[in-house]
Tab-separated table of N, CA, C and O in Angstrom:
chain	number	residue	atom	x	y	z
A	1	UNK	N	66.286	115.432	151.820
A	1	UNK	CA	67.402	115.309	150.909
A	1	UNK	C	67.107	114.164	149.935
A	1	UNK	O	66.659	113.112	150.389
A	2	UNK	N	67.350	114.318	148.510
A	2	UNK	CA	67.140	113.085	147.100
A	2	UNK	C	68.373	113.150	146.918
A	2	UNK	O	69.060	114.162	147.050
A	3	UNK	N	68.844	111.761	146.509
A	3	UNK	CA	69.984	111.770	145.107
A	3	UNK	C	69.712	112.024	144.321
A	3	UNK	O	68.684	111.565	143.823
A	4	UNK	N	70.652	113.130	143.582
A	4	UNK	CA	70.047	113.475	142.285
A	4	UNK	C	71.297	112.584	141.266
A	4	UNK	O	72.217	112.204	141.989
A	5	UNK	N	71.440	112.298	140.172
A	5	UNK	CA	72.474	111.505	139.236
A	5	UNK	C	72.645	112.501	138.613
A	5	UNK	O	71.570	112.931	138.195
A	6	UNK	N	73.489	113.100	138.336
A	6	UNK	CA	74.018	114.352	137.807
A	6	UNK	C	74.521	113.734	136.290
A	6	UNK	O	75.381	114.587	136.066
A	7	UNK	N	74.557	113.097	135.447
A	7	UNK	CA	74.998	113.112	134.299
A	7	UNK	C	74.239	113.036	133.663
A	7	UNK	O	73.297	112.319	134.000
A	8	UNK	N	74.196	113.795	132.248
A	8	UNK	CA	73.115	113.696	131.570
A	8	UNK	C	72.987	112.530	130.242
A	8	UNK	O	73.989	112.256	129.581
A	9	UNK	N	71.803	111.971	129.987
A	9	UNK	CA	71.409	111.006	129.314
A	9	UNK	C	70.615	111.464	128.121
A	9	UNK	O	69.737	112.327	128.094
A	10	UNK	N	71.166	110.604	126.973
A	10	UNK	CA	69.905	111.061	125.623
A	10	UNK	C	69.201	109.957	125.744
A	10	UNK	O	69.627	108.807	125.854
A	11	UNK	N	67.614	110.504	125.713
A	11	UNK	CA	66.812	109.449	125.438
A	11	UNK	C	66.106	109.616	123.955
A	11	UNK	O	66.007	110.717	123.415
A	12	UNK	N	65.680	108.526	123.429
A	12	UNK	CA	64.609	108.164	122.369
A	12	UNK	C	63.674	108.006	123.136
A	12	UNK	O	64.114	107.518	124.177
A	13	UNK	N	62.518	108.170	123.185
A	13	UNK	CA	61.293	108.343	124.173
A	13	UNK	C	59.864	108.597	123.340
A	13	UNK	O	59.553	109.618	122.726
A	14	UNK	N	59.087	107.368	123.498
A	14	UNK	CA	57.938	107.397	123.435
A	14	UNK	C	56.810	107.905	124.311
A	14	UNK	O	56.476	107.157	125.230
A	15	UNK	N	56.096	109.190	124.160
A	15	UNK	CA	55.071	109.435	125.079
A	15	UNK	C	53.936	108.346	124.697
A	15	UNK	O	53.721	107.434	123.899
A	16	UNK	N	53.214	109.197	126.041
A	16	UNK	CA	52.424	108.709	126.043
A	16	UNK	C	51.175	108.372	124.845
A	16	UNK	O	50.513	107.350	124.666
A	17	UNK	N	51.175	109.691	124.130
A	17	UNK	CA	50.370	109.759	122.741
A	17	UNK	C	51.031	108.560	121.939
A	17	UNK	O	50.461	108.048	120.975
A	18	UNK	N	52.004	108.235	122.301
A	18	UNK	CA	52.550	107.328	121.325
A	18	UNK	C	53.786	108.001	120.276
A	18	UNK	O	54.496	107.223	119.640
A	19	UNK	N	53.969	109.441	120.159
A	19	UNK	CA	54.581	110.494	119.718
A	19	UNK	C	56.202	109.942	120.528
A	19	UNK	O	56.461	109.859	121.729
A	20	UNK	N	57.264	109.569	119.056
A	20	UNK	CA	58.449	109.352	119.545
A	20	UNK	C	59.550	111.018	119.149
A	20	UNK	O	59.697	111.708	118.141
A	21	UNK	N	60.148	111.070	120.680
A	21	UNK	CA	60.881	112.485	120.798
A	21	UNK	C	62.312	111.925	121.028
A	21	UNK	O	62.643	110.808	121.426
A	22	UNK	N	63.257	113.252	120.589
A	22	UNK	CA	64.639	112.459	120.879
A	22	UNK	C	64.727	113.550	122.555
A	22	UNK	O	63.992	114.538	122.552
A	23	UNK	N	65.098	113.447	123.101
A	23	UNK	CA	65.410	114.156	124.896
A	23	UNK	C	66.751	114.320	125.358
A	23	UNK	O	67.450	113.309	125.305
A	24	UNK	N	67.330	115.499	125.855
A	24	UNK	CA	68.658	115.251	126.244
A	24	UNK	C	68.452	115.678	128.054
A	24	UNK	O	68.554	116.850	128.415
A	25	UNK	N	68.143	114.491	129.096
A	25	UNK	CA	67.784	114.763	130.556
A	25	UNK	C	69.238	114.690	130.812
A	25	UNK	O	70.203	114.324	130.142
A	26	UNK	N	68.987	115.412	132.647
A	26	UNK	CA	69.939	115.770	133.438
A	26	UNK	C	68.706	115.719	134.776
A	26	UNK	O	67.497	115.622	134.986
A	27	UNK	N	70.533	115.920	135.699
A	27	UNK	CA	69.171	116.495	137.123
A	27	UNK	C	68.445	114.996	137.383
A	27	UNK	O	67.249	115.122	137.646
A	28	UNK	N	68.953	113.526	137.362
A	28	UNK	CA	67.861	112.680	137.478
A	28	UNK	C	67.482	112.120	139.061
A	28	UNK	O	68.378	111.716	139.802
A	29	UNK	N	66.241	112.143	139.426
A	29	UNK	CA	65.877	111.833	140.697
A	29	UNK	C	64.408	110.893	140.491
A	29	UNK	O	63.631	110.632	139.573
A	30	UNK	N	64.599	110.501	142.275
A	30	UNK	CA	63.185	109.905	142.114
A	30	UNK	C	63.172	108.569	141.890
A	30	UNK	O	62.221	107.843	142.176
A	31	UNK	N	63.978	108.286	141.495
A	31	UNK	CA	64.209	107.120	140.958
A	31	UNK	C	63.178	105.750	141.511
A	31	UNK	O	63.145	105.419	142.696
A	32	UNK	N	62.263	104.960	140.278
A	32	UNK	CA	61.389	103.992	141.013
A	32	UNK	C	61.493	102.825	140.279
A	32	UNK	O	62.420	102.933	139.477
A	33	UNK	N	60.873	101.633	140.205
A	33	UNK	CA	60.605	100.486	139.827
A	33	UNK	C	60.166	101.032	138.327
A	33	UNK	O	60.814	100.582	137.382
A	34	UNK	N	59.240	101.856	138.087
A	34	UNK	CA	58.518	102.394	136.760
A	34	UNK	C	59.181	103.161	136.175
A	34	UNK	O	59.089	102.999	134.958
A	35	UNK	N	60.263	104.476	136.672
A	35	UNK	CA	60.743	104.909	136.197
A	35	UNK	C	61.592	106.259	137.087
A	35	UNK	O	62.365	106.044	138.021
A	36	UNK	N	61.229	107.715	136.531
A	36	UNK	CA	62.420	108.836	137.146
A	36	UNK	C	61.822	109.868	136.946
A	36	UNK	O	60.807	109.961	136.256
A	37	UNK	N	62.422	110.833	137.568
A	37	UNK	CA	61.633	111.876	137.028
A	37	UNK	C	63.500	112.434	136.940
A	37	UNK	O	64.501	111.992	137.504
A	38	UNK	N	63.254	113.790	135.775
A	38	UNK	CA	64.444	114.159	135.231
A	38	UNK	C	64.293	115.849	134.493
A	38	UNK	O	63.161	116.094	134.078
A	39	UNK	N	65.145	116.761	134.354
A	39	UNK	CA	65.124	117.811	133.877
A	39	UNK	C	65.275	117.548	132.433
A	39	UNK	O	66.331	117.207	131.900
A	40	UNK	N	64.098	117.736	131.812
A	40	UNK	CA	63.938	117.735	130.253
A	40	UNK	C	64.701	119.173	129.798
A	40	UNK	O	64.438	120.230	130.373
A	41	UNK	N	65.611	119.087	128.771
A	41	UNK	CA	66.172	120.190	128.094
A	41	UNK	C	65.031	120.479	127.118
A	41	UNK	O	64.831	121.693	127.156
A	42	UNK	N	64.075	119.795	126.134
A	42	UNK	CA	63.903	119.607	125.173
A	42	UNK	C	62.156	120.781	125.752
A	42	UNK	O	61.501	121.675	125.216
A	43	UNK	N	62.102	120.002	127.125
A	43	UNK	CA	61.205	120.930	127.291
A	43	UNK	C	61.214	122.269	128.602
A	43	UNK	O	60.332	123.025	129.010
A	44	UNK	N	62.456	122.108	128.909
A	44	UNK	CA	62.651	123.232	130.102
A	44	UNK	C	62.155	122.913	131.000
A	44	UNK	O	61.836	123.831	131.756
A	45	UNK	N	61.866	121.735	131.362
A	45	UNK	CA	61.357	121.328	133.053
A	45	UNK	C	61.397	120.546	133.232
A	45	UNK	O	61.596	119.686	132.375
A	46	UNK	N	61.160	120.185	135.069
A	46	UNK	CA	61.756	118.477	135.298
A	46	UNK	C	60.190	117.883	134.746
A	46	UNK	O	59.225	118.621	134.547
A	47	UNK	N	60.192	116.532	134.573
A	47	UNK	CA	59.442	115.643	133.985
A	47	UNK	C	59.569	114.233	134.437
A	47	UNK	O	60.737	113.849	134.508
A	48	UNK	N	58.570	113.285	134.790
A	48	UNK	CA	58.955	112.426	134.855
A	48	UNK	C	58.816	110.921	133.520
A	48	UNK	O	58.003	110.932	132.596
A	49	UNK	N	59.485	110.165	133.699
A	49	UNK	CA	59.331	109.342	132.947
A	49	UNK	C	59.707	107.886	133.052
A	49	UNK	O	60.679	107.508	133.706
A	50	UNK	N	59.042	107.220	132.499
A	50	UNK	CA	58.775	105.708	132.411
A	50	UNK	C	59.771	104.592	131.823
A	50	UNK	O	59.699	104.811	130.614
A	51	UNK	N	60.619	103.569	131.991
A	51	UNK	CA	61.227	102.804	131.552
A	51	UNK	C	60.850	102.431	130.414
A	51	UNK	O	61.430	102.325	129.334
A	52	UNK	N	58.982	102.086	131.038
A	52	UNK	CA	58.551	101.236	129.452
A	52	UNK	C	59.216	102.298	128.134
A	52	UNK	O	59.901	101.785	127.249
A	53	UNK	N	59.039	103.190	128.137
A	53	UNK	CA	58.255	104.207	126.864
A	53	UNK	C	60.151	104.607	126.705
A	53	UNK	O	60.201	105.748	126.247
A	54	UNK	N	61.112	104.246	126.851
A	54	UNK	CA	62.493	104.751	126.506
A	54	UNK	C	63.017	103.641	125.510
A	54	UNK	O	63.491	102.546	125.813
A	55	UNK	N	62.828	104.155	124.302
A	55	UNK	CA	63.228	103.286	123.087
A	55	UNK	C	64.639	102.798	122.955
A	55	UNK	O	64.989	101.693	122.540
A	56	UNK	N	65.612	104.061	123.486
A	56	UNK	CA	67.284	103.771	123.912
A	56	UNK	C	67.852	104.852	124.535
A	56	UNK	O	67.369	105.982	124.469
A	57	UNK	N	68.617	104.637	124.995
A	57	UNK	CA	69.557	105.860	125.837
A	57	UNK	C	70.970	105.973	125.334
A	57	UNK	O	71.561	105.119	124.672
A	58	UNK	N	71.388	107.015	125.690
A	58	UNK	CA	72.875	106.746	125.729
A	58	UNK	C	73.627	107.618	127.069
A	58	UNK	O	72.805	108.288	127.695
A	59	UNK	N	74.783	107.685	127.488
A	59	UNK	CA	75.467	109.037	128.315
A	59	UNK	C	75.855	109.948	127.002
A	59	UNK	O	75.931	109.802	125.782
A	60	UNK	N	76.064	111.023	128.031
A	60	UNK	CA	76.167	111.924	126.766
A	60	UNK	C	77.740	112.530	127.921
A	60	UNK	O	77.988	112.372	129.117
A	61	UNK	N	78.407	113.170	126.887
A	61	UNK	CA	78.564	113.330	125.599
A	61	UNK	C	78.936	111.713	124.729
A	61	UNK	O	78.543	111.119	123.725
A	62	UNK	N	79.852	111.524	125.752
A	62	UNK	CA	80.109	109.853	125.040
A	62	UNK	C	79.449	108.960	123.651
A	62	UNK	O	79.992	108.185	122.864
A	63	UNK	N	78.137	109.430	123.757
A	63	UNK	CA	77.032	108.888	123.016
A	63	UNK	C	76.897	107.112	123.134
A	63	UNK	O	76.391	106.502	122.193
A	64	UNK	N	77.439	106.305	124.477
A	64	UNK	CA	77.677	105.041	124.731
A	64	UNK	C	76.195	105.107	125.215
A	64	UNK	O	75.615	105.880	125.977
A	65	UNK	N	75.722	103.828	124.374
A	65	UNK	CA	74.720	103.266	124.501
A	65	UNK	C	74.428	102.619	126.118
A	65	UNK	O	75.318	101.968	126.664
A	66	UNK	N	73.104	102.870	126.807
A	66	UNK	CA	73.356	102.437	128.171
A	66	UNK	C	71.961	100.788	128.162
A	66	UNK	O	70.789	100.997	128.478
A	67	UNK	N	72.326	99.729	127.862
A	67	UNK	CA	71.854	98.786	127.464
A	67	UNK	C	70.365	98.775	128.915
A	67	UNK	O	69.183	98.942	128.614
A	68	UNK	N	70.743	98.595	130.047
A	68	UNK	CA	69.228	98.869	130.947
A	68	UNK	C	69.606	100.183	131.936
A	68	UNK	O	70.490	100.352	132.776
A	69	UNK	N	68.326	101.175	131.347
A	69	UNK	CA	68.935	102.103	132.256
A	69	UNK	C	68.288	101.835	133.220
A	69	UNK	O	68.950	102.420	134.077
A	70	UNK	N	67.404	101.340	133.784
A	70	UNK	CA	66.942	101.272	135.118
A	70	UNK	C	67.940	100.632	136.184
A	70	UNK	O	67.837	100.694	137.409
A	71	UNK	N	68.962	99.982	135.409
A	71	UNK	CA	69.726	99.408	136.254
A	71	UNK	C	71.172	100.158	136.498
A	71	UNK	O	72.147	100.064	137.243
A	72	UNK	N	70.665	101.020	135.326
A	72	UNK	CA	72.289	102.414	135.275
A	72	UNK	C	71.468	103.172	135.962
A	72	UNK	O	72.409	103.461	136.702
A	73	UNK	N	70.657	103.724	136.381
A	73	UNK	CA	69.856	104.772	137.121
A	73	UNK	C	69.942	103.927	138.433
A	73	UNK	O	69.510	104.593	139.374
A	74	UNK	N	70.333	102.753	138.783
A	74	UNK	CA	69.366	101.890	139.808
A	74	UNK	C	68.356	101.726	141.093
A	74	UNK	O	68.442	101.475	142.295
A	75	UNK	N	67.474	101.981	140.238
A	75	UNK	CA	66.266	101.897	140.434
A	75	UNK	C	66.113	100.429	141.609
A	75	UNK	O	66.735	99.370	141.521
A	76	UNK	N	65.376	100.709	142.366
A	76	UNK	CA	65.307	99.377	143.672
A	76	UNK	C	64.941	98.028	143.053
A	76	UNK	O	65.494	96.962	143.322
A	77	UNK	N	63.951	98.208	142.203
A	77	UNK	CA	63.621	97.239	141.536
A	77	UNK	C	64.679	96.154	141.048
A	77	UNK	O	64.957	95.003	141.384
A	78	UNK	N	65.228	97.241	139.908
A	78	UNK	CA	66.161	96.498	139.120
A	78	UNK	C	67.648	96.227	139.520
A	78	UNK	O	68.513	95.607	138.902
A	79	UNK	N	67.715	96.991	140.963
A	79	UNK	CA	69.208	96.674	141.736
A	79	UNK	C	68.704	95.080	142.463
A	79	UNK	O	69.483	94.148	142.266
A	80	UNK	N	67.638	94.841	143.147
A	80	UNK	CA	67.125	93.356	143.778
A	80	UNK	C	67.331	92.379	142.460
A	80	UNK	O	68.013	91.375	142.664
A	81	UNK	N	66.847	92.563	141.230
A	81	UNK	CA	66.594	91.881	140.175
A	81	UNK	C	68.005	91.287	139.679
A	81	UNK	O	68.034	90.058	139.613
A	82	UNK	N	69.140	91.951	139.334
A	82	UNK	CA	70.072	92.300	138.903
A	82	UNK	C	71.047	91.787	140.534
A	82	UNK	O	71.707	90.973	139.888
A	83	UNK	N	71.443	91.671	141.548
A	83	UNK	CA	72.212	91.236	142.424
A	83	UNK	C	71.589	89.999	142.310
A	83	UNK	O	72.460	89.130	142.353
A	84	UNK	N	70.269	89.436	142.160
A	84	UNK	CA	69.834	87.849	142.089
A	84	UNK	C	70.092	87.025	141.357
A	84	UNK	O	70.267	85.813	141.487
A	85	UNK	N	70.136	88.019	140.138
A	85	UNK	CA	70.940	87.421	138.789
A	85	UNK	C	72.217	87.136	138.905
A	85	UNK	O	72.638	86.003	138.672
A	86	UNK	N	73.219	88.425	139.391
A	86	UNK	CA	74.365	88.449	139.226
A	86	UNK	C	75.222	89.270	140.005
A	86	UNK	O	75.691	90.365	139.696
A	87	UNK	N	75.411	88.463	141.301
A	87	UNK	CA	75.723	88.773	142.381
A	87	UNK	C	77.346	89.840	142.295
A	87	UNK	O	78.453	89.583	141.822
A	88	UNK	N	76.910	90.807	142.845
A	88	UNK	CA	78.252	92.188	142.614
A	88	UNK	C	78.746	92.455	141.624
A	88	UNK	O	79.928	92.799	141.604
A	89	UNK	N	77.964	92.375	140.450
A	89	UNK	CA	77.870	92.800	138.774
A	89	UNK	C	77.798	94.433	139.262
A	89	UNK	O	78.701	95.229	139.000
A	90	UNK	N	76.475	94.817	140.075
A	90	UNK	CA	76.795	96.534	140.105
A	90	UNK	C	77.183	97.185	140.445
A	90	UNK	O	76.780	98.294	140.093
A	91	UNK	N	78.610	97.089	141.693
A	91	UNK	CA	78.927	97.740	142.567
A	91	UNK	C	79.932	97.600	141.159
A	91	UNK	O	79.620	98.489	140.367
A	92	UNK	N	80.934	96.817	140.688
A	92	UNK	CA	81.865	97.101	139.536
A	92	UNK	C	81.222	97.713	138.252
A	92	UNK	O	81.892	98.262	137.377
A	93	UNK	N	80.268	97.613	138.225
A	93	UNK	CA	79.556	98.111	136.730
A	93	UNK	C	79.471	99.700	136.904
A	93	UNK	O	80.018	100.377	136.034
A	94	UNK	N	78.711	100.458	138.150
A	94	UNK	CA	78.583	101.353	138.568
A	94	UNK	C	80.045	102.344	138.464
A	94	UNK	O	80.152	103.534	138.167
A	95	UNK	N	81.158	101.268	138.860
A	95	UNK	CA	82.347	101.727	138.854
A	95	UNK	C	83.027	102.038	137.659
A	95	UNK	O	83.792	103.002	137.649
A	96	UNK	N	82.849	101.335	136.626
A	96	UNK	CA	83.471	101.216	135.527
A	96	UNK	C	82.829	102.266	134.680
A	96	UNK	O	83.533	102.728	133.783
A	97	UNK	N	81.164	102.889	134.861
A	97	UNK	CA	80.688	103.474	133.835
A	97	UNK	C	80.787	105.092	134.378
A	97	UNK	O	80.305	106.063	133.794
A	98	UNK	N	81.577	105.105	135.710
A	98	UNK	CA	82.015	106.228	136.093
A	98	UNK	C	80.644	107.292	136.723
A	98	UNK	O	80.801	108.513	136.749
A	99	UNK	N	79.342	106.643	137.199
A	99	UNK	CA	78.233	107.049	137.300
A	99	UNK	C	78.659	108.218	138.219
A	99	UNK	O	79.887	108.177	138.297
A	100	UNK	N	78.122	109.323	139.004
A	100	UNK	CA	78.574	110.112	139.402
A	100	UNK	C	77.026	110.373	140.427
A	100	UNK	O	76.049	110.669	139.738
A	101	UNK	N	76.813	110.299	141.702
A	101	UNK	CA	75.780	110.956	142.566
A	101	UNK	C	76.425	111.568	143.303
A	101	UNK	O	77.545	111.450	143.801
A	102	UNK	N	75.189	112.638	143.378
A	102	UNK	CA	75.381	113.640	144.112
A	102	UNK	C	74.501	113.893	145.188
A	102	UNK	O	73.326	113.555	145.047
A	103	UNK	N	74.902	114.481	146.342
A	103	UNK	CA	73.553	114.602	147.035
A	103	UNK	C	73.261	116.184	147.227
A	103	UNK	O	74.050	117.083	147.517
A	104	UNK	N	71.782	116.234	146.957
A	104	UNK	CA	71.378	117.767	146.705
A	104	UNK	C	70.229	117.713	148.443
A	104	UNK	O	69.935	116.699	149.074
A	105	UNK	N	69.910	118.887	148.704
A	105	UNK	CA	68.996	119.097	149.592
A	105	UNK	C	68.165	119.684	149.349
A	105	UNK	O	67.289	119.890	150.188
């Protein structure tokens, strides 16, 4: 069984070529220190992808800008990083931005 994060996100996204794409993901799992893997609309399959290479995000439909998504995705990394900084910032942040998991099998 994965958590999957069921809401979908627009990204600005730099590949790897260096080639910047606009992306509208869903379906996000996997979740790591580097990054996610996620159901690309743009290309019809899941995909994974990298923190570095995400120029900006937003939720969608909302179009609200999501300032670190690794820490809106939270990623292990950036949940240790982020409680050291600023102790129970994400259990209310999480709350407030209405994040939504699901668990799939």
């Amino acid at each position: 069984m994965r958590e999957t994060i069921g809401d979908r996100i627009y990204l600005h996204y730099r590949d790897a070529s260096g080639a910047e794409t606009e992306r509208v993901v869903g379906a996000i799992s996997d979740v790591n220190a580097k990054g996610f893997e996620a159901y690309c609309l743009l290309r019809n399959a899941r995909r994974p992808f990298l923190f570095e290479r995400v120029l900006k995000a937003a939720k969608m439909p909302s179009a609200e800008i999501i300032d670190d998504l690794s820490v809106y995705l939270g990623s292990p990394a950036a949940r240790a990083e982020a409680r050291s900084l600023h102790p129970g910032v994400l259990s209310r942040r999480s709350a407030e931005d209405g994040c939504r998991i699901v668990k799939v099998s």
